[in-house]
Every structure is written in C-alpha cells, then in structure tokens.
C-alpha positions as a printed Julia matrix, in Angstrom:
149×3 Matrix{Float64}:
 113.16   81.19  127.88
 113.32   85.06  127.89
 115.39   84.99  124.79
 112.93   82.89  122.92
 110.15   85.45  124.01
 112.14   88.32  122.95
 112.71   86.79  119.4
 109.17   85.88  119.01
 108.11   89.3   120.16
 110.48   90.93  117.53
 109.3    88.52  114.62
 105.61   89.26  115.43
 106.31   93.02  115.41
 108.08   92.73  111.94
 105.09   90.64  110.62
 102.54   93.06  111.76
 104.3    96.03  110.48
 104.78   94.4   107.1
 101.0    94.4   106.71
 100.71   97.99  107.8
 102.27   99.58  104.64
 101.16  102.82  103.42
 102.24  105.64  101.24
 101.5   109.27  102.35
 101.96  112.21   99.99
 103.21  115.37  101.64
 103.16  118.65   99.96
 102.01  122.39  100.67
  98.44  123.4    99.76
  99.42  126.6    98.1
 102.5   128.23   96.58
 103.34  131.03   94.19
 104.48  131.01   90.59
 108.36  130.95   90.37
 108.68  129.31   93.87
 110.27  125.94   94.63
 108.15  123.36   96.65
 109.13  119.98   98.09
 106.78  117.0    97.31
 107.35  113.84   99.42
 105.98  110.28   99.1
 106.61  108.58  102.52
 106.4   104.84  102.62
 106.02  102.94  105.76
 108.57  100.26  105.16
 112.19   99.94  103.91
 111.34   97.19  101.46
 110.55   99.25   98.42
 111.31   97.7    95.12
 110.23  100.39   92.63
 108.29  103.79   92.75
 106.31  105.3    89.79
 105.07  108.85   89.98
 102.95  110.49   87.28
 103.41  114.01   85.75
 103.45  117.14   87.88
 101.15  119.48   85.88
 101.92  123.21   86.2
 105.38  122.36   87.67
 108.89  121.88   86.27
 110.75  119.03   88.01
 114.03  120.29   89.14
 115.32  117.27   90.99
 114.22  113.91   92.28
 113.6   111.75   93.6
 115.93  111.85   96.39
 115.64  109.15   99.05
 115.95  109.12  102.89
 115.24  106.6   105.36
 114.57  106.11  108.93
 114.22  103.29  111.21
 113.5   102.8   115.02
 113.3    99.98  117.19
 112.04  100.33  120.93
 111.45   97.99  123.87
 109.63   99.17  126.73
 108.56   96.99  129.62
 108.99   93.92  127.51
 106.79   95.38  124.51
 108.72   96.03  121.49
 107.79   98.41  118.57
 109.71   98.83  115.29
 108.97  101.25  112.55
 110.77  102.15  109.37
 109.99  104.67  106.55
 111.52  105.59  103.23
 110.86  109.02  101.7
 111.08  110.02   98.03
 111.38  113.71   97.67
 110.82  115.73   94.39
 111.83  119.4    94.12
 109.41  121.22   91.85
 109.14  124.76   90.44
 105.5   126.31   89.93
 105.42  127.53   86.53
 101.76  128.52   86.11
  99.14  129.75   88.36
  96.14  127.56   88.77
  94.56  124.62   90.79
  96.43  121.34   90.07
  96.36  117.79   91.59
  99.61  116.31   92.51
  99.91  112.74   91.17
  99.7   109.59   93.28
 102.67  107.38   93.65
 102.69  103.55   92.85
 105.04  101.62   95.03
 106.01   97.98   94.76
 106.78   96.55   98.21
 107.39   92.7    98.7
 105.8    92.12   95.11
 102.65   93.98   96.19
 101.61   97.41   94.8
 100.37  100.0    96.98
  99.43  103.56   96.03
  99.24  106.9    97.71
  96.44  109.47   97.42
  96.76  112.61   95.32
  96.67  116.17   96.73
  95.41  119.49   95.5
  97.54  122.46   95.31
  96.81  126.05   94.41
  99.53  127.98   92.58
  99.04  131.8    93.1
 100.45  134.59   91.13
 103.92  135.76   92.12
 103.98  138.32   94.79
 106.66  140.19   93.05
 109.53  139.15   95.39
 110.6   136.09   93.16
 110.07  138.2    89.91
 112.58  140.79   91.2
 115.11  138.07   91.85
 114.67  136.65   88.43
 115.11  139.75   86.59
 118.13  140.6    88.8
 119.84  137.38   87.62
 118.93  138.16   83.98
 120.48  141.59   84.25
 123.7   140.21   85.75
 124.01  137.62   82.87
 123.3   140.48   80.25
 125.89  142.69   81.92
 128.27  139.77   81.63
 127.73  139.19   78.0
 128.48  142.91   77.38
 131.68  142.67   79.2
 132.82  139.7    77.07
 131.77  141.42   73.83
C-alpha cells in the first residue's frame, strides 16, 4: 500500500511539474564594449525539443548555445518534490555602446511552444582596460609578422 502511494505521489509531482514550464532569461544589466557576457535561457523542464533565439543586436555571437542540465528529487516526510532544468548559454562580445534588448527564446516542450521574456542591457564605452589588452595582442601579432619577414 505504501509503495502504491509513493508511486502515485511521484506521478502527481511529475504531472504538476510538466504544467509549470517556464523559460527565464538571465543576463547582466550593464557591460562594456569589448567585454564578453553570458546570456542564459533556463527552461524548467528537461523535455526540450527545440530552441529558437533571435539576433543579438550590438553583440557578436562567440559561442553557443552550450547546454547544461540539472535535476533533483526529494522526499521529506512522505512529500516528494521533483525539479529539472536545462540551460542554454550563449557567449557574446559587446561590439557597440548603446541600449539594446536581448531577444526572447522560443522553446518547444512536449509539442507546445513557450517563450521567455526579453531583457534590456546597456553597453557602456570601454573603460580602457580591454582596449589596452586588444592593442597588446595586435602589437604581438605585428612583431611576429616582422620576425617572419
């Protein structure tokens, strides 16, 4: 009898969690030109069939999406909880200063499409630290070319 109650409890938890599917956009509010940022879309389920994300204006897409997943199951005093997420992360390089809107993602889960919100991000002028690093790399490659020639 206890085993049947446990199985029913787990099934109910899974059914309830399948209805609570959301997509959250995680990104910084501010960054600088020449800096890398991570933009993540977190889906509250493992059953993702497809993800579509629009363009990232003001940014160069360096890498992505990379995916990671997390799942947990707890049973405390006969009450079970289950949660699982999958995260799609994009690495972007801020190219131009200005105010931008990061796009929403469209995710297909169990044949149903759900969307994330968008996020505002402000790209500030470079503080100079990243410009120095860029010009240093450029100088090194120029010196390398002179050595070959």
